[in-house]
Structures are given as C-alpha cells and as structure tokens.
Coordinates of C-alpha atoms in Angstrom, one line a residue:
Chain R
M2 CA 82.7 148.8 128.0
S3 CA 84.4 147.6 130.8
A4 CA 86.5 144.5 131.0
A5 CA 85.5 141.5 133.2
L6 CA 88.5 139.3 132.4
I7 CA 92.2 139.7 131.3
G8 CA 92.8 136.7 128.9
V9 CA 96.3 135.6 127.9
D10 CA 97.1 133.3 125.1
W11 CA 100.8 132.5 125.7
G12 CA 102.2 130.5 122.8
T13 CA 105.6 129.0 122.3
S14 CA 106.9 132.1 120.2
N15 CA 104.3 134.8 120.9
L16 CA 102.0 136.3 123.6
R17 CA 98.7 138.0 123.4
V18 CA 97.0 139.7 126.0
M19 CA 93.3 140.6 125.8
R20 CA 90.7 142.7 127.6
I21 CA 87.6 140.7 127.6
A22 CA 84.0 141.8 128.3
Q23 CA 81.3 139.9 129.9
G24 CA 80.3 137.2 127.5
G25 CA 83.7 136.9 125.8
A26 CA 84.0 139.7 123.3
V27 CA 87.6 141.2 122.8
L28 CA 87.8 144.8 123.7
D29 CA 91.5 145.3 123.3
S30 CA 94.4 143.2 122.4
R31 CA 98.2 143.4 122.6
S32 CA 100.9 141.2 121.1
D33 CA 104.4 140.5 122.2
P34 CA 107.3 138.2 120.9
R35 CA 108.1 137.0 124.4
G36 CA 106.6 133.4 123.8
A37 CA 106.8 130.9 126.8
G38 CA 109.4 129.0 124.9
G39 CA 112.2 131.4 125.8
L40 CA 111.1 132.4 129.3
T41 CA 112.4 130.8 132.8
P42 CA 109.6 130.5 135.4
D43 CA 110.6 133.7 137.2
R44 CA 110.2 135.9 134.0
F45 CA 106.5 135.2 133.4
R46 CA 105.0 137.6 135.8
D47 CA 107.3 140.5 134.9
V48 CA 106.6 140.0 131.0
L49 CA 102.9 139.8 131.8
N50 CA 103.0 143.1 133.9
D51 CA 105.0 144.9 131.1
V52 CA 102.6 143.7 128.3
A53 CA 99.3 144.0 130.1
G54 CA 100.6 147.3 131.5
G55 CA 97.8 149.4 133.1
W56 CA 95.2 146.9 132.3
L57 CA 96.1 144.7 135.5
D58 CA 94.1 145.5 138.4
E59 CA 93.8 143.4 141.6
S60 CA 89.9 143.3 141.1
L61 CA 90.2 141.8 137.6
P62 CA 90.9 138.2 137.0
V63 CA 93.7 137.0 134.8
L64 CA 93.3 133.6 132.9
V65 CA 96.2 132.1 130.9
S66 CA 96.1 129.5 128.3
G67 CA 98.8 127.8 126.2
M68 CA 102.4 126.9 126.9
A69 CA 102.9 129.0 130.0
G70 CA 101.7 125.7 131.7
A71 CA 104.3 123.4 129.9
R72 CA 107.1 121.7 131.8
G73 CA 109.9 124.2 132.7
R74 CA 107.6 127.2 132.0
W75 CA 105.6 129.4 134.6
R76 CA 104.1 126.2 136.4
E77 CA 103.7 122.9 134.8
M78 CA 100.0 122.0 134.6
A79 CA 98.6 118.6 134.4
Y80 CA 96.6 117.6 131.1
A81 CA 93.1 117.0 131.7
P82 CA 92.0 113.7 129.9
C83 CA 89.5 113.5 127.0
P84 CA 86.7 113.7 127.2
A85 CA 87.3 117.3 128.2
G86 CA 84.9 120.4 128.1
V87 CA 84.6 123.7 129.7
D88 CA 83.6 122.0 133.2
E89 CA 86.8 119.6 133.2
L90 CA 89.1 122.5 132.1
A91 CA 87.5 124.9 134.8
R92 CA 88.0 122.2 137.5
A93 CA 91.8 122.0 136.7
V94 CA 92.4 125.6 136.6
A95 CA 95.3 126.6 139.0
R96 CA 97.3 129.5 140.2
P97 CA 101.0 129.5 139.0
D98 CA 102.3 131.2 142.2
D99 CA 100.9 133.3 145.1
A100 CA 99.4 135.7 142.8
A101 CA 96.0 135.7 143.8
F102 CA 94.4 137.0 140.6
V103 CA 96.3 135.1 137.8
A104 CA 95.3 131.4 136.9
L105 CA 96.3 129.0 134.1
V106 CA 94.2 126.7 132.0
P107 CA 95.4 123.1 131.9
G108 CA 96.2 121.1 128.8
V109 CA 94.4 118.1 127.5
A110 CA 95.6 114.6 126.8
A111 CA 94.4 111.8 124.6
Y112 CA 94.7 108.2 125.7
R113 CA 94.6 105.0 123.4
D114 CA 94.4 101.7 125.2
G115 CA 95.2 103.3 128.4
R116 CA 98.4 104.8 127.2
L117 CA 99.1 108.7 126.6
N118 CA 98.7 109.2 123.0
D119 CA 98.7 112.9 122.3
V120 CA 98.7 116.1 124.2
M121 CA 97.8 119.9 123.4
R122 CA 98.2 123.1 125.3
G123 CA 96.1 126.2 124.0
E124 CA 93.9 124.5 121.4
E125 CA 91.6 123.3 124.1
T126 CA 90.6 126.9 125.1
Q127 CA 89.8 127.7 121.4
V128 CA 87.7 124.6 121.1
V129 CA 85.6 125.3 124.0
G130 CA 85.1 129.0 122.8
L131 CA 83.6 127.8 119.6
D132 CA 79.9 127.1 119.0
A133 CA 80.6 124.0 117.0
P134 CA 78.1 121.5 115.9
A135 CA 78.0 118.2 117.6
D136 CA 80.5 115.6 116.2
A137 CA 82.7 118.2 114.6
V138 CA 86.4 118.4 113.8
V139 CA 88.3 121.3 114.7
V140 CA 91.5 121.7 112.7
A141 CA 94.1 124.0 114.1
P142 CA 96.8 124.1 111.4
G143 CA 100.3 125.2 111.9
T144 CA 103.7 124.1 113.1
H145 CA 101.9 121.2 114.8
S146 CA 98.6 120.9 113.3
K147 CA 95.8 119.4 115.6
W148 CA 92.9 117.6 114.5
I149 CA 90.4 117.7 117.3
R150 CA 87.2 115.5 117.5
T151 CA 84.4 116.9 119.5
A152 CA 81.0 115.8 120.8
A153 CA 78.6 118.1 122.5
G154 CA 81.4 120.9 122.9
R155 CA 83.9 118.5 124.5
I156 CA 87.0 117.3 123.2
V157 CA 86.9 113.6 122.8
D158 CA 90.0 112.6 120.8
F159 CA 92.7 114.5 118.8
R160 CA 95.9 114.0 116.6
T161 CA 98.8 116.1 116.1
F162 CA 100.6 116.3 112.8
M163 CA 104.1 118.0 112.6
T164 CA 103.3 119.4 109.1
G165 CA 104.3 122.8 109.7
E166 CA 107.7 122.1 111.2
L167 CA 108.4 119.3 108.9
F168 CA 107.8 121.6 105.9
A169 CA 110.3 124.1 107.5
A170 CA 112.9 121.3 108.2
V171 CA 112.8 119.9 104.7
R172 CA 113.3 123.5 103.3
Q173 CA 116.1 124.2 105.8
A174 CA 118.0 120.9 105.8
T175 CA 117.4 118.9 102.7
I176 CA 118.6 119.1 99.0
L177 CA 114.9 119.9 98.2
G178 CA 115.2 123.4 100.0
A179 CA 118.0 124.4 97.9
D180 CA 116.4 126.6 95.2
M181 CA 113.0 126.8 96.7
G182 CA 110.9 129.9 96.7
E183 CA 108.3 130.9 99.2
P184 CA 104.9 129.3 99.6
G185 CA 101.7 131.1 98.5
A186 CA 102.8 131.9 94.9
D187 CA 101.2 129.1 92.9
D188 CA 97.7 127.5 93.7
A189 CA 98.0 125.0 91.0
A190 CA 101.4 123.7 92.3
F191 CA 99.8 123.5 95.8
A192 CA 96.8 121.5 94.3
D193 CA 98.9 119.0 92.5
G194 CA 101.1 118.4 95.8
V195 CA 97.7 118.0 97.7
R196 CA 96.6 115.4 95.1
R197 CA 99.8 113.6 95.2
G198 CA 99.8 113.5 99.0
L199 CA 96.1 112.4 99.2
A200 CA 97.0 109.4 96.8
D201 CA 100.1 108.4 98.4
P202 CA 100.7 108.6 102.0
A203 CA 104.3 107.6 102.0
I204 CA 106.0 110.9 102.7
T205 CA 109.5 109.8 102.4
A206 CA 108.9 108.5 98.9
T207 CA 106.7 111.4 97.9
L208 CA 109.2 113.9 98.9
F209 CA 111.5 112.7 96.2
S210 CA 108.9 113.6 93.6
V211 CA 109.7 117.4 94.4
R212 CA 113.1 116.6 92.8
I213 CA 111.5 114.5 90.0
E214 CA 108.9 117.0 89.0
G215 CA 111.8 119.7 88.9
L216 CA 114.1 117.4 86.8
A217 CA 111.3 116.6 84.4
G218 CA 110.5 120.3 83.7
R219 CA 106.9 120.0 85.3
L220 CA 107.7 122.1 88.4
S221 CA 109.6 125.5 88.6
A222 CA 111.9 126.4 91.6
A223 CA 109.2 129.2 92.3
A224 CA 106.5 126.8 92.5
S225 CA 108.2 124.1 94.4
A226 CA 107.5 125.3 98.0
D227 CA 103.8 125.3 97.2
Y228 CA 104.0 121.6 95.8
L229 CA 105.7 120.6 99.0
S230 CA 103.2 122.4 101.3
G231 CA 100.5 120.5 99.4
L232 CA 102.3 117.1 99.7
L233 CA 102.5 117.3 103.4
I234 CA 99.0 119.0 103.8
G235 CA 97.5 116.3 101.5
A236 CA 99.0 113.4 103.5
E237 CA 97.7 115.0 106.7
V238 CA 94.1 115.3 105.1
A239 CA 94.6 111.6 103.8
A240 CA 95.2 110.3 107.3
Q241 CA 92.0 112.0 108.6
A242 CA 89.9 110.7 105.7
D243 CA 87.5 108.9 108.1
A244 CA 86.3 112.2 109.4
S245 CA 85.2 113.6 105.7
H246 CA 81.6 113.2 106.5
R247 CA 82.0 115.5 109.8
P248 CA 81.8 119.3 109.8
V249 CA 85.2 120.9 110.0
I250 CA 86.1 124.1 111.6
L251 CA 89.5 125.5 110.7
I252 CA 90.9 127.9 113.3
G253 CA 94.4 129.1 112.0
A254 CA 95.9 132.0 110.7
E255 CA 93.7 133.3 107.7
A256 CA 96.0 132.4 104.7
L257 CA 97.0 129.0 106.1
S258 CA 93.4 128.2 106.9
R259 CA 92.3 129.0 103.2
R260 CA 95.1 126.5 102.1
Y261 CA 93.9 123.7 104.3
A262 CA 90.2 124.6 103.0
A263 CA 91.3 124.1 99.6
A264 CA 93.2 120.8 100.6
L265 CA 90.0 119.5 102.4
A266 CA 87.9 120.1 99.4
L267 CA 90.3 118.1 97.4
G268 CA 90.0 115.5 100.0
G269 CA 86.4 115.0 99.9
F270 CA 85.4 117.2 102.9
D271 CA 82.4 119.1 101.9
D272 CA 81.4 121.0 104.9
V273 CA 84.3 123.2 106.0
A274 CA 84.1 126.6 107.8
I275 CA 86.9 129.0 108.7
A276 CA 86.6 130.6 112.3
D277 CA 88.3 133.5 113.9
G278 CA 90.8 131.8 116.1
A279 CA 91.6 134.8 118.4
A280 CA 87.9 135.4 119.1
A281 CA 87.4 131.6 120.0
T282 CA 90.4 132.0 122.5
A283 CA 88.7 134.8 124.1
R284 CA 85.3 133.2 124.4
G285 CA 87.0 130.0 125.7
L286 CA 88.8 131.9 128.5
W287 CA 85.7 133.6 129.4
R288 CA 83.7 130.2 129.4
I289 CA 86.2 128.6 131.5
H290 CA 86.4 131.6 133.8
K291 CA 82.5 131.6 134.2
A292 CA 82.7 127.9 134.9
C293 CA 85.2 128.6 137.7
S294 CA 83.2 131.1 139.6
Chain C
M30 CA 147.5 89.8 89.3
S31 CA 147.2 92.5 86.6
A32 CA 144.2 95.0 86.3
A33 CA 141.9 94.9 83.3
L34 CA 139.9 97.9 84.2
I35 CA 139.9 100.8 86.5
G36 CA 136.6 101.2 88.0
V37 CA 135.3 104.6 89.7
D38 CA 132.4 105.0 91.9
W39 CA 131.7 108.6 92.2
G40 CA 129.2 109.5 94.7
T41 CA 127.9 112.8 95.7
S42 CA 130.2 113.2 98.7
N43 CA 132.8 110.3 98.2
L44 CA 134.9 108.8 95.5
R45 CA 136.2 105.4 95.2
V46 CA 138.8 104.3 92.5
M47 CA 139.4 100.5 92.1
R48 CA 141.8 98.4 90.1
I49 CA 139.6 95.6 88.8
A50 CA 140.7 92.3 87.5
Q51 CA 139.4 90.0 84.6
G52 CA 135.8 88.9 86.1
G53 CA 135.4 91.8 88.1
A54 CA 137.3 91.2 91.5
V55 CA 138.8 94.1 93.3
L56 CA 142.6 94.1 93.2
D57 CA 143.2 97.6 95.1
S58 CA 140.9 100.4 96.1
R59 CA 141.4 104.1 97.2
S60 CA 138.7 106.5 98.6
D61 CA 138.7 110.3 98.7
P62 CA 136.3 112.8 100.0
R63 CA 136.3 114.7 96.8
G64 CA 132.7 113.7 95.8
A65 CA 131.0 114.9 92.6
G66 CA 128.7 117.1 94.4
G67 CA 131.3 119.6 95.2
L68 CA 133.1 119.5 91.8
T69 CA 132.8 121.6 88.7
P70 CA 133.2 119.9 85.2
D71 CA 136.7 121.0 84.8
R72 CA 138.0 119.4 88.2
F73 CA 137.0 115.7 87.5
R74 CA 139.8 114.8 85.3
D75 CA 142.4 116.3 87.8
V76 CA 140.8 114.6 90.9
L77 CA 140.8 111.3 89.1
N78 CA 144.5 111.6 88.1
D79 CA 145.3 112.7 91.6
V80 CA 143.5 109.8 93.3
A81 CA 144.1 107.1 90.8
G82 CA 147.7 108.2 90.5
G83 CA 150.2 105.7 89.0
W84 CA 147.3 103.3 88.3
L85 CA 146.3 105.4 85.2
D86 CA 147.7 103.9 82.1
E87 CA 146.6 104.8 78.5
S88 CA 146.1 101.0 77.7
L89 CA 143.7 100.5 80.6
P90 CA 140.0 101.5 80.3
V91 CA 138.4 103.6 83.0
L92 CA 134.7 103.3 83.8
V93 CA 132.8 105.6 86.1
S94 CA 129.5 105.2 87.7
G95 CA 127.5 107.5 89.8
M96 CA 127.0 111.3 90.2
A97 CA 129.9 112.4 87.8
G98 CA 127.1 111.9 85.3
A99 CA 124.6 114.1 86.9
R100 CA 123.6 117.6 85.6
G101 CA 126.3 120.2 86.2
R102 CA 129.1 117.6 86.9
W103 CA 131.6 115.8 84.6
R104 CA 129.2 115.4 81.6
E105 CA 125.4 115.0 82.0
M106 CA 124.5 111.5 81.1
A107 CA 121.0 110.6 80.0
Y108 CA 119.0 108.1 82.0
A109 CA 118.4 104.6 80.4
P110 CA 114.8 103.8 80.7
C111 CA 113.5 100.8 82.5
P112 CA 113.8 97.9 81.8
A113 CA 117.6 98.4 82.0
G114 CA 120.3 95.7 82.3
V115 CA 123.9 95.3 81.3
D116 CA 123.1 95.7 77.5
E117 CA 121.1 98.7 77.9
L118 CA 123.6 100.4 80.1
A119 CA 126.4 99.5 77.9
R120 CA 124.8 100.8 74.9
A121 CA 124.5 104.3 76.5
V122 CA 128.1 104.5 78.0
A123 CA 129.8 107.6 76.7
R124 CA 133.0 109.6 77.1
P125 CA 132.8 112.9 79.2
D126 CA 135.3 114.5 76.9
D127 CA 138.3 113.7 74.5
A128 CA 139.9 111.4 76.9
A129 CA 139.9 108.3 74.9
F130 CA 140.1 105.9 77.9
V131 CA 137.4 107.3 80.3
A132 CA 133.7 106.5 79.9
L133 CA 130.6 107.2 82.2
V134 CA 127.7 104.8 82.9
P135 CA 124.4 106.2 82.3
G136 CA 121.7 106.7 85.0
V137 CA 118.4 104.8 85.0
A138 CA 114.8 106.3 84.8
A139 CA 111.4 104.8 85.9
Y140 CA 108.4 105.9 84.1
R141 CA 104.7 105.7 85.1
D142 CA 102.1 106.2 82.7
G143 CA 104.6 107.7 80.4
R144 CA 105.7 110.4 82.8
L145 CA 109.2 110.3 84.6
N146 CA 108.5 108.8 88.1
D147 CA 112.1 108.3 89.4
V148 CA 115.9 108.2 88.6
M149 CA 119.1 106.7 90.0
R150 CA 122.7 107.1 89.4
G151 CA 125.2 104.5 90.6
E152 CA 122.7 101.9 92.0
E153 CA 122.1 100.5 88.6
T154 CA 125.8 99.5 88.2
Q155 CA 125.7 97.7 91.7
V156 CA 122.4 95.8 90.5
V157 CA 123.9 94.4 87.5
G158 CA 127.1 93.4 89.5
L159 CA 124.8 91.1 91.8
D160 CA 123.9 87.8 90.9
A161 CA 120.3 88.2 92.1
P162 CA 117.6 85.7 91.8
A163 CA 114.8 86.5 89.2
D164 CA 112.0 88.9 90.6
A165 CA 114.2 90.1 93.5
V166 CA 114.3 93.5 95.1
V167 CA 117.5 95.2 95.6
V168 CA 117.3 97.7 98.5
A169 CA 120.2 100.3 98.6
P170 CA 119.5 101.9 102.0
G171 CA 121.1 105.5 102.9
T172 CA 120.4 109.1 102.4
H173 CA 117.9 108.4 99.4
S174 CA 117.2 104.7 99.8
K175 CA 116.2 102.9 96.7
W176 CA 114.1 99.9 96.2
I177 CA 114.8 98.2 92.9
R178 CA 112.7 95.6 91.4
T179 CA 114.4 93.3 89.2
A180 CA 113.6 90.7 86.7
A181 CA 116.3 88.3 85.0
G182 CA 119.1 90.7 86.0
R183 CA 117.3 93.9 84.5
I184 CA 115.9 96.8 86.5
V185 CA 112.1 96.9 85.8
D186 CA 110.9 99.6 88.4
F187 CA 112.3 101.3 91.5
R188 CA 111.3 103.9 94.1
T189 CA 113.4 106.4 96.1
F190 CA 112.6 107.1 99.8
M191 CA 114.4 110.1 101.4
T192 CA 114.6 108.3 104.6
G193 CA 118.3 109.1 105.5
E194 CA 117.9 112.7 104.6
L195 CA 114.7 113.1 106.4
F196 CA 116.2 111.6 109.5
A197 CA 119.1 114.0 109.5
A198 CA 116.7 117.0 108.8
V199 CA 114.3 116.1 111.9
R200 CA 117.3 115.8 114.1
Q201 CA 118.9 119.0 112.9
A202 CA 115.7 121.4 112.4
T203 CA 112.9 120.2 114.7
I204 CA 112.3 120.1 118.4
L205 CA 112.7 116.4 118.4
G206 CA 116.3 116.6 117.6
A207 CA 117.1 118.9 120.6
D208 CA 118.2 116.2 123.2
M209 CA 118.5 113.3 120.8
G210 CA 121.4 110.8 121.2
E211 CA 123.1 109.1 118.5
P212 CA 121.3 106.0 116.6
G213 CA 122.8 102.4 117.2
A214 CA 122.3 102.5 121.0
D215 CA 119.0 100.7 121.6
D216 CA 117.7 97.9 119.4
A217 CA 114.5 97.6 121.4
A218 CA 113.7 101.4 120.8
F219 CA 114.6 100.9 117.1
A220 CA 112.2 97.9 116.8
D221 CA 109.4 99.8 118.7
G222 CA 109.8 102.6 116.0
V223 CA 109.7 100.0 113.4
R224 CA 106.5 98.5 114.6
R225 CA 104.9 102.1 114.8
G226 CA 106.0 103.0 111.3
L227 CA 104.6 99.8 109.9
A228 CA 101.4 100.2 111.6
D229 CA 100.8 103.8 110.9
P230 CA 102.2 105.4 107.7
A231 CA 101.4 108.9 108.5
I232 CA 104.8 110.0 109.2
T233 CA 103.9 113.7 110.0
A234 CA 101.7 112.3 112.8
T235 CA 104.0 109.4 114.1
L236 CA 106.9 111.8 114.3
F237 CA 105.0 113.5 117.3
S238 CA 105.1 110.1 119.0
V239 CA 108.7 110.8 119.7
R240 CA 107.8 113.7 121.9
I241 CA 104.7 111.9 123.4
E242 CA 106.7 108.7 124.3
G243 CA 109.5 110.9 126.0
L244 CA 106.8 113.0 127.8
A245 CA 105.2 109.6 129.0
G246 CA 108.7 108.4 130.2
R247 CA 108.6 105.4 127.9
L248 CA 111.4 106.8 125.7
S249 CA 114.9 107.9 127.0
A250 CA 116.6 110.9 125.2
A251 CA 119.5 108.5 124.4
A252 CA 117.2 105.9 122.6
S253 CA 115.1 108.4 120.7
A254 CA 117.3 108.4 117.8
D255 CA 116.9 104.7 117.4
Y256 CA 113.0 105.1 117.7
L257 CA 112.9 107.9 115.1
S258 CA 115.1 105.7 112.8
G259 CA 112.8 103.0 113.3
L260 CA 109.8 105.0 112.5
L261 CA 111.1 106.1 109.3
I262 CA 112.4 102.8 108.2
G263 CA 109.2 101.2 109.3
A264 CA 107.2 103.3 107.0
E265 CA 109.6 102.8 104.1
V266 CA 109.1 99.1 104.5
A267 CA 105.3 99.3 104.9
A268 CA 105.2 101.3 101.6
Q269 CA 106.9 98.4 99.8
A270 CA 104.8 95.7 101.6
D271 CA 103.7 94.2 98.3
A272 CA 107.2 93.1 97.8
S273 CA 107.3 91.0 100.8
H274 CA 107.1 87.7 99.0
R275 CA 110.2 88.5 97.0
P276 CA 113.8 87.8 97.9
V277 CA 115.5 91.0 99.0
I278 CA 119.1 91.8 98.7
L279 CA 120.6 94.7 100.9
I280 CA 123.4 96.7 99.5
G281 CA 124.3 99.4 102.0
A282 CA 126.8 100.2 104.7
E283 CA 127.0 97.2 106.9
A284 CA 125.4 98.5 110.1
L285 CA 122.7 100.2 108.1
S286 CA 122.0 96.9 106.3
R287 CA 121.7 95.1 109.5
R288 CA 119.1 97.7 110.7
Y289 CA 117.1 97.4 107.5
A290 CA 117.4 93.6 107.8
A291 CA 115.7 93.8 111.4
A292 CA 113.0 96.2 110.0
L293 CA 112.3 93.9 107.1
A294 CA 111.8 90.9 109.4
L295 CA 109.3 92.9 111.4
G296 CA 107.6 93.9 108.2
G297 CA 107.1 90.2 107.2
F298 CA 109.8 89.9 104.6
D299 CA 111.4 86.4 105.3
D300 CA 114.0 86.1 102.5
V301 CA 116.5 88.9 103.1
A302 CA 120.3 88.8 102.4
I303 CA 123.1 91.4 102.7
A304 CA 125.6 91.7 99.8
D305 CA 128.9 93.5 99.6
G306 CA 128.0 96.8 97.7
A307 CA 131.6 97.7 96.9
A308 CA 132.0 94.2 95.3
A309 CA 128.9 94.5 93.5
T310 CA 129.9 98.0 92.0
A311 CA 133.1 96.6 90.8
R312 CA 131.4 93.5 89.1
G313 CA 128.8 95.8 87.5
L314 CA 131.6 98.1 86.1
W315 CA 133.2 95.0 84.8
R316 CA 130.1 93.6 83.2
I317 CA 129.1 96.8 81.6
H318 CA 132.7 97.3 80.2
K319 CA 132.8 93.8 78.7
A320 CA 129.3 94.4 77.1
C321 CA 130.9 97.7 75.5
S322 CA 133.7 95.8 74.0

C-alpha cells in the first residue's frame, strides 16, 4: 500500500517517523533517540533526512507534531487556544523553513480568567486522532501527565501533572531513593500508595510515609518504588476526581497505562479504556493534514 | 559562671556542643560539620571528645539529643509515644555505651489508629525547652518540616513535611531547576507562590505553573526559586489549616522562620511567634536532665 503522508512525532527525547496511508493507518515506523530536546534549529532537517531516509519524496507531504515546534527548536510554533480541534490545528499548521513539503502542527494552550494556564505539544495530535466519546477525558501519563477534557472531539481544557518527573527526582535526589528498587514489582504496594495518595493530597507530607512505612516494617525496600509511584499517581487522580463520571481514555506506554487504569479504578473512575497512542498520533496527523488540504 | 551540663544537639549534618548553666542558659557553644549522618557508631565518642575538648569532665553530665540516637548511629534509641513531655522523655534517656557521664534523649513517635504514623529526633527537646502556651503548634521548618501540636507542654501529635528536601530535589533534578536563581531575592514572587500553594494543594500540578508563569513572561528566572519555595510552603500551610486558630511558634533558622511567618499570615494564621531554636534546645536538655535526676 502506498503512503499518503509522512508523519513525525518529535518528542523531547525520542523521534518517530511513520509512513501513513490514506485514512491514517501506519504502514511503517522508525524510531530514533535524537529527540528535539537535544537539537539546535539547523539540525532538524538533517536528522529527519537521516531517519526517514528513502521515504522522503517531494510529492509526499511531511507533517510533524510535538517538541520540534517548541521555543529554540526547529521553529517556535504558537499555541492554538482551547477549544481546539482538527480545524483549529490545521489552520495554524506552518512550515519551519523553506522546505515546501514539511509542516509543523501547533501546540495548544489553556487559559483561565484570560491568563495562560497550561500548554501541550504533541498530545493534541493524539487527541484528534482518537474516536473519543463526547465529554471524555484523555489521560496521557508520563513525565508530564496531561488530563485533557474533550467535547465533540475538540480539546476544551487540560491540566499537566509533573508526576513522572517528580517520581524520578524523589528517587534521584532525596533520602527516600537511597535503597529504592525499581517500580513494577509489587502491585499491592502500588495500590497501598494509590489509596494513601487518594486519601491525602498533601504530597510533601505523604512522601514521608515512604520512610515511616519502611521504619515500621510494613514496606520493603524492593516495594517502595511501587508505593511511591502509587502515592504520586493517587494524588494526581484525586486532583481530577470531578471527572470520575466521564469516560477516560489512556494513551501512554502500555505498562504505565495499566498502572494508571488500576489507580483510576481505586479512585472511583469506572469507564476507563486504554488506546494505542502511536496509532492515535498517526490518525491525528492524517486528519490534520486532510483538513489543511 | 560554671556549667551544670554539657548539651549536644547532634543533627544529621551538623553538631553543636554547649556549656549549659543551671536553668538552661547557654554559656558557650561550638559547632562542627561532623553530623550523625556520616558517622559509624564507634566514631561518636571521639568526635565528641574532639569538639567538646577541655569542656568534658567526669563530674559534668553530657546529654545528647537528635540523630545520634537514630538506627545505625551511636545507639538506636526507642521513640517515646505521644503524648510525650519532659517526664516521658527523661524516663527513656539511656547511655550509648559504658561512658558513665553521657546519655541520649529518645525520639518521639506519633501513632494513628494504633499504627506508627510519624517520628522525630531532636525537635522533641526543643519543644520541651519552649514556654509555649497550651494547645500551641510548634513549627520546625527545614529539610523535613515538623508541625508539632502541644498541650500543657507535652507533644500530643505531629506531622512531617519533606518541603525543604523536595525543594532541593526539584531544583536539582527537574527541568524547573535549569535556570533557577537562589531563593530570598523576591518576596512578591514568594507570596505569589504561597497563594497558589494555599489555593491548590495538588503539588504535582502546581509545580508545572513554574514553567507556565515563566513561559507567559510573568515570572523571571531570578524569581522562580522564590515562587517555587512559596508553592511548597503554601501547600504545607494549607495542609495544616485546621490549626490556624492556635498560637504558632516557629523554631527554625531566622531567614526561613521569617518566610514561614509570611506564609502563615497569608494562610490566615494570626498568632505567630519566632523563637530561638538553639536556646530552646539548651533549655530542653536542661529540663530533661533535671527530670532524670
């Protein structure tokens, strides 16, 4: 099957280039560690040529979402204000330089009382690639988790939680990380942490419970990373409890999405689905491309 | 004036030895960076001899509070359960080894529903050295801030917040720390952070506001450490809002106590005093020593 679009998901620390068919299906995909976070503006074209290799062809459009459009990267793209759907994103697509066949998707910004309140780059493309029910919440867990409220396929508001990055910082730079194992080993410790995080949103205080549970012999060093992960994810779910009646669609790495699904169930969310994030990105790029044409 | 007691405040990263007069006044004081966190059990006696020098005399008792009694240090001391005052602490004082004239003060533990909920080592001695009003809250800000509820001079409950350590970890190990200045430069940015932390306890989310405020041009890199400090202290104050009708006594380093006083005022606490923590430690050691005799 021949490609109709080259789609690029350029994250901070990773790059994925896809051959995309009419309709948005992924035909082939290549990954590379040259994320946008480490590239100066003049390097993007060379890296893309290198990774996409023989896929590039002047007759085939290339559409890029993610951090290539961040300040100091390929070209700083504006943020489309909420509410934003395929049409609003397509209207703001722009070329990074004089390459006639490459274009970047804008980010999206949320405002509160007229003030900038949050931003995203990349997740907007995934959201418009989903076939989400009306009034859903799309949750993109990770370093910076996003909770994205949608209505009729458009992003109406969202909030970022630095859960993954805080988890890493606590492990790396506090006394709690000293003897800590890897997460993923102990589902019961994870659930204990989630329940604690749901019940008490004061993270600076509940963090100390990692130490207390260890001291009391109720938490092993091997299980403490799961408990800590649960604490932070539980507090995140608690902060979004007002969305518990909405359908939730998780679009993260599979293991992480499954952990979030478990935390959401403990938090009273009963309509939770896990979607394929890479497929959503490709379909979103295709839909934005079509709306540009 | 002659000394009646040698008092030692042995913290994790610092040591203070004091000549204390009858009644608890400090006659002389020496500090040393050989904190308990870096010492094996066999090293404590030599370090004490070294720092106290000619002050030690077989006829003069030595009483030690703080982390010398932590697991793996001079001797692991039990935690006296709440409620704990001078008498309960004095009953649990014990000698670390066969040195007839050195004794350690125990820590204090808080329980909830019969389960260990929090621990302290060192702050208990400061609390019993204060002349606090009944039903007060003693706040010891720092790496691990403690909020200590007292009744008639006894510790009845307390909670630890890892505010200082989390502040350092966020600066050291997240994207927010990249261009961050030093705290203490911008009182207005600190107050903005406090108000945000008071209004929204979801720290993993409000942390991202450091980035958003910078992106929107509302927060300079130089002021962002103050804003971050305010966010975390504001969330700590919010979590203790039920104590706002109580008198609060702050016993931290002076600059930090003043920042907490400003945050407490914004949080609706209207009876806040700053006490001299070193004097409180000396008086607490004296009172515990007297109760042992």
